[in-house]
Coordinates of C-alpha atoms in Angstrom, one line a residue:
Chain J
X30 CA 0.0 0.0 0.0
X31 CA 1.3 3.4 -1.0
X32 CA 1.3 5.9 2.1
X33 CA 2.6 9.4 2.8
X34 CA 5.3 9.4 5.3
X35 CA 2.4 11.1 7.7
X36 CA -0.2 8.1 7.0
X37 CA 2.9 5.3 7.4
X38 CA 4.3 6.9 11.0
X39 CA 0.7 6.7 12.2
X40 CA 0.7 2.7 10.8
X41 CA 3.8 1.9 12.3
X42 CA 2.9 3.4 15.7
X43 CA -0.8 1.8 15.7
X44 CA 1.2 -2.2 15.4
X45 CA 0.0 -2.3 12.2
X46 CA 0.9 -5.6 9.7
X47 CA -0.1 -4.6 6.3
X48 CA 2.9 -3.6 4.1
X49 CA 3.7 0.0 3.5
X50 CA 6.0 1.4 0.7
X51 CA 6.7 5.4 1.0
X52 CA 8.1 7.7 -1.9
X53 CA 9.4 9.8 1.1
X54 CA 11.1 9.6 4.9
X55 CA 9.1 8.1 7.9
X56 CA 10.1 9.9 10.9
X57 CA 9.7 7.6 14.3
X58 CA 12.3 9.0 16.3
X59 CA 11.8 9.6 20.0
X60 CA 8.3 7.6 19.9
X61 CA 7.6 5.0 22.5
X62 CA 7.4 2.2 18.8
X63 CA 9.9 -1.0 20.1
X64 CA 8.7 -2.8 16.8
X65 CA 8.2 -2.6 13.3
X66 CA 5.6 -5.0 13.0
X67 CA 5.1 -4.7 8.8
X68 CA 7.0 -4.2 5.8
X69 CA 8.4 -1.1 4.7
X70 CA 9.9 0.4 1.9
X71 CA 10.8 3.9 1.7
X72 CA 14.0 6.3 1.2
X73 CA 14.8 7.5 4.7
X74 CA 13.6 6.0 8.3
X75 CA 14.4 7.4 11.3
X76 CA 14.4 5.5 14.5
X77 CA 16.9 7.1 16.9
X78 CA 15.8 6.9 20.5
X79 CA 13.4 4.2 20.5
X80 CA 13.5 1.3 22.7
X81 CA 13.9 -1.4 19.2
X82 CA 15.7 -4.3 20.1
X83 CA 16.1 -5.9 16.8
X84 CA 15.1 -4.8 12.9
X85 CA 13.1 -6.8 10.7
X86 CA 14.5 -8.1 7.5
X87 CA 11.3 -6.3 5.8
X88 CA 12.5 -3.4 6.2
X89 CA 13.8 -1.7 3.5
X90 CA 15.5 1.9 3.1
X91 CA 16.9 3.4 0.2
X92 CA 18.8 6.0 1.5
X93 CA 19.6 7.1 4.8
X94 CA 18.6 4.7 7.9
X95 CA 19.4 6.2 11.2
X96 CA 19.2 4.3 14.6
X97 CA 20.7 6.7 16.8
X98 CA 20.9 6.1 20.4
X99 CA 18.6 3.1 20.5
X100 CA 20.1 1.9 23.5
X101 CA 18.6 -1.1 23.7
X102 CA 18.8 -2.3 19.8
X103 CA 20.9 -5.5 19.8
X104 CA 20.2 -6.7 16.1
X105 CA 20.5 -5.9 12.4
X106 CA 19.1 -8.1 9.5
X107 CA 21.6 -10.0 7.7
X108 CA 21.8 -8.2 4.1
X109 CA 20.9 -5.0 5.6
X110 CA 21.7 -2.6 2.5
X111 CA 21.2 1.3 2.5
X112 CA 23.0 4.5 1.5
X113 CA 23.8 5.3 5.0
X114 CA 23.4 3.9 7.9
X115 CA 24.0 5.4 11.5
X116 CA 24.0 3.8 14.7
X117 CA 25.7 6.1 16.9
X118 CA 25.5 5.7 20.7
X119 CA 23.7 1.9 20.3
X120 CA 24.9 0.7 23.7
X121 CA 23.9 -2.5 23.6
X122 CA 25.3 -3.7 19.6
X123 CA 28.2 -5.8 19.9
X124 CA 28.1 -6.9 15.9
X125 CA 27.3 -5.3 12.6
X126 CA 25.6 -8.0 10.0
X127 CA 26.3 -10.8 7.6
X128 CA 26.5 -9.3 4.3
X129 CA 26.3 -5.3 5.1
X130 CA 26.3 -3.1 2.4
X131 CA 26.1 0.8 2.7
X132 CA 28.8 3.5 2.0
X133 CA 28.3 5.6 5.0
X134 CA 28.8 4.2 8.4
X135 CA 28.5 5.8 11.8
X136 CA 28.9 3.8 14.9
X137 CA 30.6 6.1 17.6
X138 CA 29.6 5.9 20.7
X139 CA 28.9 2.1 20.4
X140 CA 31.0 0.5 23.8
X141 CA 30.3 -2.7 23.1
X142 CA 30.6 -3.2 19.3
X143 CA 33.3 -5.6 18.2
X144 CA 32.1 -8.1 15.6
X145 CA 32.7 -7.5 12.2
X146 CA 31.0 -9.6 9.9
X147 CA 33.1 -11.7 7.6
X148 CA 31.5 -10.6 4.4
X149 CA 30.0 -7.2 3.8
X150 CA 30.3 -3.8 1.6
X151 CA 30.9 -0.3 3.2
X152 CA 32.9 1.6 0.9
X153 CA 33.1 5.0 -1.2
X154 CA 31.3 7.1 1.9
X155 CA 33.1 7.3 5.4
X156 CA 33.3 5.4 8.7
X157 CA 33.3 6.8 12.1
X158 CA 33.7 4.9 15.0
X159 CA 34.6 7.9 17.3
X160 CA 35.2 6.3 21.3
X161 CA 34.6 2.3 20.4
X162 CA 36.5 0.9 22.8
X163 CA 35.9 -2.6 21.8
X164 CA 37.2 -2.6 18.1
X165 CA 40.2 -4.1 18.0
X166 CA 40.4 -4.7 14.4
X167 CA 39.1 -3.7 11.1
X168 CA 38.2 -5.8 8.6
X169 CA 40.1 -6.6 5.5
X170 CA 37.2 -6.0 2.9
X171 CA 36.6 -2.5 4.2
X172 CA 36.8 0.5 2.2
X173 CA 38.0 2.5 -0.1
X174 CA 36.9 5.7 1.9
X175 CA 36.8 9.4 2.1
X176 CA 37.2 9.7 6.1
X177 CA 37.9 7.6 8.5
X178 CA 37.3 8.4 12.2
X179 CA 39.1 5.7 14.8
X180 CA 39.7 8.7 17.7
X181 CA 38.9 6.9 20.9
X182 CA 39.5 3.6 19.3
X183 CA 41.3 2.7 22.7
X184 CA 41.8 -1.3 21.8
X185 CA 42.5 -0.7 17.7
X186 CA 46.4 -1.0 17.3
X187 CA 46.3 -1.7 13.7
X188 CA 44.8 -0.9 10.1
X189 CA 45.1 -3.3 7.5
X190 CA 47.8 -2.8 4.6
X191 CA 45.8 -1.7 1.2
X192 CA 43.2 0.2 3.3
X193 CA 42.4 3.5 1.1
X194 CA 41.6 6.9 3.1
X195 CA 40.9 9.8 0.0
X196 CA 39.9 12.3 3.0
X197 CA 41.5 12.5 6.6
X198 CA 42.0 9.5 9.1
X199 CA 41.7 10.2 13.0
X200 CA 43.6 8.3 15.4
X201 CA 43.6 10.4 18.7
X202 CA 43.3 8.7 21.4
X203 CA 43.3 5.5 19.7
X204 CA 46.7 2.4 19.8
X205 CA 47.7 3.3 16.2
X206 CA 51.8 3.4 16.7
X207 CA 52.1 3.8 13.0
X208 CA 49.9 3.5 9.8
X209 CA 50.5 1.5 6.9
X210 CA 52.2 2.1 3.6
X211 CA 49.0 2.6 1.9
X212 CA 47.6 5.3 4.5
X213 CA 51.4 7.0 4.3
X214 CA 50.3 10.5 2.8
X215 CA 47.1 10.2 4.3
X216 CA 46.0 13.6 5.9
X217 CA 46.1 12.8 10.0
X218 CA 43.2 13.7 12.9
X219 CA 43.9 13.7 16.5
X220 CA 40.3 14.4 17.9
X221 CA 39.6 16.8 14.7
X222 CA 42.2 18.5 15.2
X223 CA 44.9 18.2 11.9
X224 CA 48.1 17.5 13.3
X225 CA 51.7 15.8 11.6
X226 CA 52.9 12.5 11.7
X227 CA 55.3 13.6 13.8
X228 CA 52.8 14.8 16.6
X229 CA 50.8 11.5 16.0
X230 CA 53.5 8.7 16.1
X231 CA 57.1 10.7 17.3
X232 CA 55.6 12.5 20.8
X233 CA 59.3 12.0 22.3
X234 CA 60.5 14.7 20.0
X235 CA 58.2 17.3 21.0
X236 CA 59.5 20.0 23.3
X237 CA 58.0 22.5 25.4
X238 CA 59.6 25.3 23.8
X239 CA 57.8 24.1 20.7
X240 CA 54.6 23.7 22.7
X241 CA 54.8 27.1 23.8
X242 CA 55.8 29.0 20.2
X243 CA 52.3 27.5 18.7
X244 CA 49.6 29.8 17.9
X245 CA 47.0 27.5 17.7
X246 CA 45.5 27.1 20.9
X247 CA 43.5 23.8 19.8
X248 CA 47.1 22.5 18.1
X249 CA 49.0 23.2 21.1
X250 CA 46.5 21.1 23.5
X251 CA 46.9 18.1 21.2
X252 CA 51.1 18.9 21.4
X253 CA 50.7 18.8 25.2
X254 CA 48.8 15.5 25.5
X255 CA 50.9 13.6 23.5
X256 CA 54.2 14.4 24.8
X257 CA 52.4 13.8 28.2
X258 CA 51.5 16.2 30.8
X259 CA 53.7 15.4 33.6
X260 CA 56.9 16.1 31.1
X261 CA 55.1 19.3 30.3
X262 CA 54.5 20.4 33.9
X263 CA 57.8 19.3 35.1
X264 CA 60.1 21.2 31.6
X265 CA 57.6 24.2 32.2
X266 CA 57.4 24.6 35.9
X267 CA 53.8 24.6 37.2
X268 CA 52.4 26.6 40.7
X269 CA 50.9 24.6 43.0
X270 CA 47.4 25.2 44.2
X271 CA 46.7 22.9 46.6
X272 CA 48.1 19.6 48.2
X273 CA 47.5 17.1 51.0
X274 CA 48.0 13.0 51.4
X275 CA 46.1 10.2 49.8
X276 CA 46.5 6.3 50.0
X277 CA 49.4 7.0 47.1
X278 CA 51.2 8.8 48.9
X279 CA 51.5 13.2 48.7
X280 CA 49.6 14.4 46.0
X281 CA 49.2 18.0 44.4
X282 CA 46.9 20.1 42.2
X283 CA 48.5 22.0 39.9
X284 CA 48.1 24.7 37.3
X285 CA 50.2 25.7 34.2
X286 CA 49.2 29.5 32.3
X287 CA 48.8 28.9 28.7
X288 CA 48.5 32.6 28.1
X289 CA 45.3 32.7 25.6
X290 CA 44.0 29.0 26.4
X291 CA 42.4 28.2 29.8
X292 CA 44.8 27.3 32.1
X293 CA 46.0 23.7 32.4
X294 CA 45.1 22.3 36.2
X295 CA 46.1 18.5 36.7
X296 CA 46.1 16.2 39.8
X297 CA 50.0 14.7 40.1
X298 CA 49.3 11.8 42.3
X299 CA 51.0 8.4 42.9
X300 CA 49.2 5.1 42.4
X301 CA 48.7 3.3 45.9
X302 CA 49.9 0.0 44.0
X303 CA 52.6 0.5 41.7
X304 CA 54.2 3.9 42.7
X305 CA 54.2 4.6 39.4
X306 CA 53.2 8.7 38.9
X307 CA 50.5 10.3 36.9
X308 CA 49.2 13.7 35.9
X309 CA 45.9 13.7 35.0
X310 CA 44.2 16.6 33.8
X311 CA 41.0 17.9 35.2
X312 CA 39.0 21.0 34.7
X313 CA 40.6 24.4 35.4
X314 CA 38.0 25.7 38.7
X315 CA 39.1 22.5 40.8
X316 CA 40.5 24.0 43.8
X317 CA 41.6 21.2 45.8
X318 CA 42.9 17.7 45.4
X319 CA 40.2 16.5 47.1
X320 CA 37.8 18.4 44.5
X321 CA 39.9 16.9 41.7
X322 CA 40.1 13.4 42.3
X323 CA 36.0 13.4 43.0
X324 CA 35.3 14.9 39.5
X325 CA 37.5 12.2 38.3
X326 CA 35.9 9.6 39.9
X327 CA 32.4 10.9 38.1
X328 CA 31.5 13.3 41.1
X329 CA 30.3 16.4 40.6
X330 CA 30.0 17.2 43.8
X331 CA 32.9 16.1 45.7
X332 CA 31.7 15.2 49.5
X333 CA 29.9 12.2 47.5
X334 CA 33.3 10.7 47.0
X335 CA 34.2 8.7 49.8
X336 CA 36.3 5.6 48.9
X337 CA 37.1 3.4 51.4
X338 CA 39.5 1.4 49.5
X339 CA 42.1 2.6 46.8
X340 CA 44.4 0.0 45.2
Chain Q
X19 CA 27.0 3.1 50.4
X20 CA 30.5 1.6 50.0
X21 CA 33.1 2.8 47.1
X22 CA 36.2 1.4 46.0
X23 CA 38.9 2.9 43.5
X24 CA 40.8 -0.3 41.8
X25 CA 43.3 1.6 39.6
X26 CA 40.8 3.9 37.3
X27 CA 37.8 1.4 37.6
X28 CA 35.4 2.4 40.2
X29 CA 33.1 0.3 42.3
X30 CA 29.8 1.7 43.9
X31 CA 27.7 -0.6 46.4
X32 CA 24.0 0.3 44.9
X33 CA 20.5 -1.3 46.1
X34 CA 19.2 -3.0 43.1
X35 CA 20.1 -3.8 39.4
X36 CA 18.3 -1.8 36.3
X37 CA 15.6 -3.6 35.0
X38 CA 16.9 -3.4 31.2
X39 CA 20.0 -5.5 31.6
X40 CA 21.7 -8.1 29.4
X41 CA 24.3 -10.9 31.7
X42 CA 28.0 -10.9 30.2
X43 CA 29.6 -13.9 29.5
X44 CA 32.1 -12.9 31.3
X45 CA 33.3 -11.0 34.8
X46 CA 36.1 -8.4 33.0
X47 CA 35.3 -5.2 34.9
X48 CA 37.7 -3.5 32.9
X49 CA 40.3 -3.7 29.9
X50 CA 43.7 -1.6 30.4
X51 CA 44.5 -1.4 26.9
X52 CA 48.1 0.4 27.2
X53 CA 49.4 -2.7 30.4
X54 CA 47.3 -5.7 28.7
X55 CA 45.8 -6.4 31.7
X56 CA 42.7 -6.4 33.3
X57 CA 40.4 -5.6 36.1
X58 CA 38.7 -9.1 36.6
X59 CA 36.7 -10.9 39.5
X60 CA 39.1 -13.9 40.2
X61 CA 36.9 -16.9 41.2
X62 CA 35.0 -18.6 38.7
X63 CA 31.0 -18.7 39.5
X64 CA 30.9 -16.2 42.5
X65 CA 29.3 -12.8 40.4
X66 CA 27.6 -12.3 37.2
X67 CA 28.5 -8.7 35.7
X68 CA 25.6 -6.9 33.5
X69 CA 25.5 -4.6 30.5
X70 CA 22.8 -2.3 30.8
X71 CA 21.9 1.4 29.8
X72 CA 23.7 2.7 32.3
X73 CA 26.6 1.1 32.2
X74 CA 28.3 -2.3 33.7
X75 CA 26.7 -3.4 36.9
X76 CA 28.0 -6.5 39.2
X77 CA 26.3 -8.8 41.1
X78 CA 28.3 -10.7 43.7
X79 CA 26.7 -13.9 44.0
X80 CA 28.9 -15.9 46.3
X81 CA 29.3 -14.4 49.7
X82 CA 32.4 -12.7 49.0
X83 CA 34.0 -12.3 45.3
X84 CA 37.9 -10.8 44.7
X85 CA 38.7 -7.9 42.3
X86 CA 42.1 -8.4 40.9
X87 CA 44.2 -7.0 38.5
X88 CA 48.2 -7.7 37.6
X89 CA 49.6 -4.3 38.5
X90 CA 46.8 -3.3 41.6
X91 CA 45.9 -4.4 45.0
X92 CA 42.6 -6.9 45.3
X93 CA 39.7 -5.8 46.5
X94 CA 37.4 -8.0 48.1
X95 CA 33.5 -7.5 47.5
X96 CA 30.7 -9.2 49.6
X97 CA 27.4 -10.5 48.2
X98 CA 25.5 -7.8 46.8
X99 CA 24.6 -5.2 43.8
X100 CA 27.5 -2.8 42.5
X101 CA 27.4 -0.2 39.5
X102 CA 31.2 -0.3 38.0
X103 CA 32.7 2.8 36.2
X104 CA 36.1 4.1 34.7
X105 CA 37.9 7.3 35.6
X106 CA 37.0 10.5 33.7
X107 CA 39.6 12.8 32.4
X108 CA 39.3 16.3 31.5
X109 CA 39.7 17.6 27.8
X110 CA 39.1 21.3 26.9
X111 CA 37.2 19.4 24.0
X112 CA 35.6 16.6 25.1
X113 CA 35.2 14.9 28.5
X114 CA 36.9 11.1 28.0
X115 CA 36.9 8.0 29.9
X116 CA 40.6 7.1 30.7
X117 CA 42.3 3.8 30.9
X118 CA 45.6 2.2 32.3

């Protein structure tokens, strides 16, 4: 039955069976709908922020299909084929299909996605998998791209040899120690932000003199992370703004001046277990130590941290 | 309600479990990508861990279950409901998880 995207929203949300095709876009996003119970064909579906657990093999979309933040979604239909398909912030996928084909793929935000299927298509468009922390590979068939977006990519050491990037690659964050010969001249990302090779894979050689003599503010926060923040504070000199005892030992918060940037505050604190020191950045109002290590822990308000055990 | 700080994983005593909420095969807390190792409950049976929508959540089964990791102290957890975390760290850009 032909529908206008209108008439086929209000058949999908009423449970209806009866197959719909659409010369249009059905818009279901945000609605309470956990199903599609019927057939469907039409250009663009939307289902972002609905409680789906699974998508029928019915359903067919010519262009665009976007599952945003169904957090609950655990399934796609083997031979799922569309223009584009995004799945960003799907908590609960741990696997893209059997025989996937699209040219536009985003996944950030997925934790738990790992599975790649051992046959499918996504080439031509670009992939993002901004902050999955499970990838730890990617598969041999993919590509060629345009972009290609691993920042956050914590577990990915690796991209496959013959992998072709026309556009940028992003690798903050990620375990790429070096690309290969086929991604060579590729344009380099580090969280957006276009940096060198050198920056990316050579962070020893980077000085705090250099650090200092860059203009660009977002540039010069990328230089700083990767040669490491306690070899910064230490070549610099930092003031200290507060300090006081936890179970690693002293601790101090302290603050660097980056003249036009905010300033750079960081906890330097010993772990308990290993001895081993770390400065970790936190945001520049944290007044005390105390402050600091609860808004790392995930508190906003810091008398709610109270461990009683740190290893 | 009892917390513990096991390297950058964080463990929160909490009263019950989400009701959305899909059992791991597994009791990994944590991966530290950078060391290789990981935060892990060490006896075999004694808690089931859960993914859910907001987050990883433990349930210590056995009346007492061990959090261990190569490089950090164990922890030892009694029977009950815990919500499991990592570390945040601050980015003028973007607010990340961090890892060790």
């Amino acid at each position: 039955m032909i529908m206008t995207p209108l008439q086929a929203r209000e058949h999908v949300l009423a449970g209806e069976s009866k197959a719909v095709r659409v010369d249009g876009s059905i818009d279901l996003s945000g609605t309470e709908v956990k199903t599609v119970p019927c057939s469907i064909t039409c250009n663009d579906l939307d289902l972002s922020g609905t409680a789906i657990t699974s998508l029928s093999s019915k359903v067919k979309v010519r262009s665009r299909l976007t599952l945003d933040n169904c957090k609950h979604l655990e399934r796609l239909p083997t031979g799922l084929t569309c223009g584009s398909l995004s799945l960003r912030g799907c908590n609960f996928l741990d696997r893209l299909p059997e025989r996937l084909n699209t040219w536009f793929l985003n996944a950030s935000e997925c934790p738990r996605l790992s599975v790649w299927p051992k046959e499918a298509t996504i080439r031509n468009g670009n992939v993002h998998l901004r902050n999955c922390i499970e990838v730890r590979n990617l598969p041999r068939w993919l590509g060629p791209l345009g972009q290609l977006d691993l920042a956050g990519c914590v577990n990915l050491h690796e991209v496959p040899e013959g992998l072709r990037v026309s556009g940028w690659i992003d690798i903050g964050g990620s375990s790429i120690a070096s690309l290969p010969n086929s991604l060579r001249t590729a344009p380099l990302r580090w969280r957006s932000v276009p940096v060198t090779h050198e920056i990316a894979f050579e962070p020893e050689k980077i000085t705090s003199k250099q650090v200092l003599a860059e203009k660009n503010a977002e540039l010069r926060r990328v230089m700083i992370e990767r040669m490491g923040y306690l070899r910064f504070s230490e070549e610099v000199g930092a003031k200290e703004l507060d300090q006081d005892t936890d179970a690693g030992g002293n601790r101090q918060l302290l603050q660097i001046e980056l003249g036009d940037d905010e300033p750079l505050v960081g906890l330097a604190c010993r772990c308990p277990s290993t001895n081993r020191q770390y400065f970790l950045r936190v945001p520049p109002q944290m007044k005390t130590c105390h402050q600091a290590a609860a808004w790392m822990a995930g508190f906003d308000d810091p008398s709610l941290y109270r461990p009683t055990i740190e290893t | 309600m009892s917390q513990f700080r096991h390297g950058d994983v964080m463990v929160e005593e909490v009263a019950t479990l989400p009701d959305t909420r899909r059992k791991a095969q597994h009791t990994i807390l944590a991966h530290g990508e950078l060391t290789g190792h990981c935060h892990r409950i060490a006896e075999r049976g004694a808690a089931d861990l859960y993914d859910t929508p907001d987050g990883l959540f433990l349930h210590v089964t056995a009346e007492v279950a061990t959090l261990v990791h190569d490089e950090h102290d164990a922890i030892t957890l009694t029977s009950g409901f815990y919500r499991v975390w990592r570390q945040r760290e601050y980015s003028p850009e973007e607010i990340r998880t961090i890892r060790d």
